[in-house]
């Protein structure tokens, strides 16, 4: 019994041992498989068939496209990039134009845009407001032909401009002869007919004749001085749009010095005055008396004699261009109006109910430097000290016998003939 049990026990023990050994072998096989899988996964991450996969990838449609197509796409990309850059440039230009246009709302906003930020007021007596408006962006597309001419003629973006027809040919010659004698290079004649254009070219005078225009041609044919004076406001606009400051000059003016050495350039408009003394030229308090009002019979008024629309310096600013537009617009609607009266009304009338005044800065020129013929013949020639002064220009605006007086001015100031001015009366005979 014992032996058998032992045998039986031994058999059972042997069975269990065999089972344990088989399980170990399976575990070892699984472990080896996992290990080998990790090894192959590490060294062959894309599998055993990488070559065939690569072949399939190399045959993808994108890589099968011809090189011409690739070059075409590159060219299109470059073209799109260039167009994008151009659009960005146009957007910047439009933004700048919009910024400048917004300045026209009111003077306060103009000043804010120029300063760029708000400022605190300084101590008493030290505060100074803005007097100089920013210039506009030049726009050569307005008149490319004129732009090329001005590039050669202008000095520091400014020049003298005179309009002329054949009816003032003799005065024009005195005008540009003295400009040359003074040494002024930056001037140009706007010819309103072929005769003046050819005359200027024959004399070596810079000249510009606009393209055919029915309005200009009709004015040139009429030869009316007031009509030509009204036309100049339209012509000047193109000069300002091109970014040039203009010293507008009638041809009944004798130049004795270079006017650009005597201009302040701190205002939109700088003009000579029709005034004949300090009060009339620069302003005065005029008292109006109305006895019927009793205690309040005296009313104080501020007065100034008008600016001369035949000689003024104008900068390329928005208020300046607005002034030209306003004057030209009114003269076209009011053909019987005098251009000088309209010029001053638009420049000086303040805003009031139903009317928005022009926010333009202005300066009156020194009346002894920029002298009108009333000051010369009524005062200066009779004064020993004043007659020794040499004006910058003399404008024969108060007298109809313009040419002989212009020649007399040249004789007196240029050639030193002391009695050259004596034969003329103070005023003129009708």
JSON list of N, CA, C and O in Angstrom, two decimals, residues 65-75:
[
{"chain": "A", "resi": 65, "resn": "UNK", "atom": "N", "xyz": [3.82, 65.61, -61.89]},
{"chain": "A", "resi": 65, "resn": "UNK", "atom": "CA", "xyz": [3.53, 66.78, -62.71]},
{"chain": "A", "resi": 65, "resn": "UNK", "atom": "C", "xyz": [4.80, 67.23, -63.41]},
{"chain": "A", "resi": 65, "resn": "UNK", "atom": "O", "xyz": [5.89, 67.18, -62.85]},
{"chain": "A", "resi": 66, "resn": "UNK", "atom": "N", "xyz": [4.69, 67.74, -64.61]},
{"chain": "A", "resi": 66, "resn": "UNK", "atom": "CA", "xyz": [5.88, 68.17, -65.36]},
{"chain": "A", "resi": 66, "resn": "UNK", "atom": "C", "xyz": [6.50, 69.41, -64.74]},
{"chain": "A", "resi": 66, "resn": "UNK", "atom": "O", "xyz": [5.86, 70.18, -64.05]},
{"chain": "A", "resi": 67, "resn": "UNK", "atom": "N", "xyz": [7.77, 69.64, -64.98]},
{"chain": "A", "resi": 67, "resn": "UNK", "atom": "CA", "xyz": [8.50, 70.78, -64.42]},
{"chain": "A", "resi": 67, "resn": "UNK", "atom": "C", "xyz": [7.94, 72.12, -64.91]},
{"chain": "A", "resi": 67, "resn": "UNK", "atom": "O", "xyz": [8.02, 73.13, -64.24]},
{"chain": "A", "resi": 68, "resn": "UNK", "atom": "N", "xyz": [7.36, 72.14, -66.14]},
{"chain": "A", "resi": 68, "resn": "UNK", "atom": "CA", "xyz": [6.76, 73.36, -66.66]},
{"chain": "A", "resi": 68, "resn": "UNK", "atom": "C", "xyz": [5.64, 73.86, -65.76]},
{"chain": "A", "resi": 68, "resn": "UNK", "atom": "O", "xyz": [5.49, 75.06, -65.53]},
{"chain": "A", "resi": 69, "resn": "UNK", "atom": "N", "xyz": [4.86, 72.91, -65.28]},
{"chain": "A", "resi": 69, "resn": "UNK", "atom": "CA", "xyz": [3.76, 73.28, -64.39]},
{"chain": "A", "resi": 69, "resn": "UNK", "atom": "C", "xyz": [4.29, 73.88, -63.09]},
{"chain": "A", "resi": 69, "resn": "UNK", "atom": "O", "xyz": [3.76, 74.86, -62.58]},
{"chain": "A", "resi": 70, "resn": "UNK", "atom": "N", "xyz": [5.36, 73.30, -62.57]},
{"chain": "A", "resi": 70, "resn": "UNK", "atom": "CA", "xyz": [5.97, 73.81, -61.34]},
{"chain": "A", "resi": 70, "resn": "UNK", "atom": "C", "xyz": [6.49, 75.23, -61.57]},
{"chain": "A", "resi": 70, "resn": "UNK", "atom": "O", "xyz": [6.27, 76.14, -60.76]},
{"chain": "A", "resi": 71, "resn": "UNK", "atom": "N", "xyz": [7.18, 75.43, -62.72]},
{"chain": "A", "resi": 71, "resn": "UNK", "atom": "CA", "xyz": [7.69, 76.77, -63.02]},
{"chain": "A", "resi": 71, "resn": "UNK", "atom": "C", "xyz": [6.56, 77.78, -63.19]},
{"chain": "A", "resi": 71, "resn": "UNK", "atom": "O", "xyz": [6.68, 78.94, -62.79]},
{"chain": "A", "resi": 72, "resn": "UNK", "atom": "N", "xyz": [5.46, 77.33, -63.78]},
{"chain": "A", "resi": 72, "resn": "UNK", "atom": "CA", "xyz": [4.31, 78.21, -63.97]},
{"chain": "A", "resi": 72, "resn": "UNK", "atom": "C", "xyz": [3.73, 78.64, -62.62]},
{"chain": "A", "resi": 72, "resn": "UNK", "atom": "O", "xyz": [3.39, 79.81, -62.41]},
{"chain": "A", "resi": 73, "resn": "UNK", "atom": "N", "xyz": [3.65, 77.67, -61.72]},
{"chain": "A", "resi": 73, "resn": "UNK", "atom": "CA", "xyz": [3.13, 77.97, -60.38]},
{"chain": "A", "resi": 73, "resn": "UNK", "atom": "C", "xyz": [4.04, 78.95, -59.66]},
{"chain": "A", "resi": 73, "resn": "UNK", "atom": "O", "xyz": [3.58, 79.87, -58.99]},
{"chain": "A", "resi": 74, "resn": "UNK", "atom": "N", "xyz": [5.36, 78.77, -59.82]},
{"chain": "A", "resi": 74, "resn": "UNK", "atom": "CA", "xyz": [6.30, 79.69, -59.19]},
{"chain": "A", "resi": 74, "resn": "UNK", "atom": "C", "xyz": [6.13, 81.10, -59.76]},
{"chain": "A", "resi": 74, "resn": "UNK", "atom": "O", "xyz": [6.15, 82.09, -59.05]},
{"chain": "A", "resi": 75, "resn": "UNK", "atom": "N", "xyz": [5.97, 81.18, -61.09]},
{"chain": "A", "resi": 75, "resn": "UNK", "atom": "CA", "xyz": [5.78, 82.48, -61.74]},
{"chain": "A", "resi": 75, "resn": "UNK", "atom": "C", "xyz": [4.52, 83.16, -61.26]},
{"chain": "A", "resi": 75, "resn": "UNK", "atom": "O", "xyz": [4.50, 84.37, -61.01]}
]
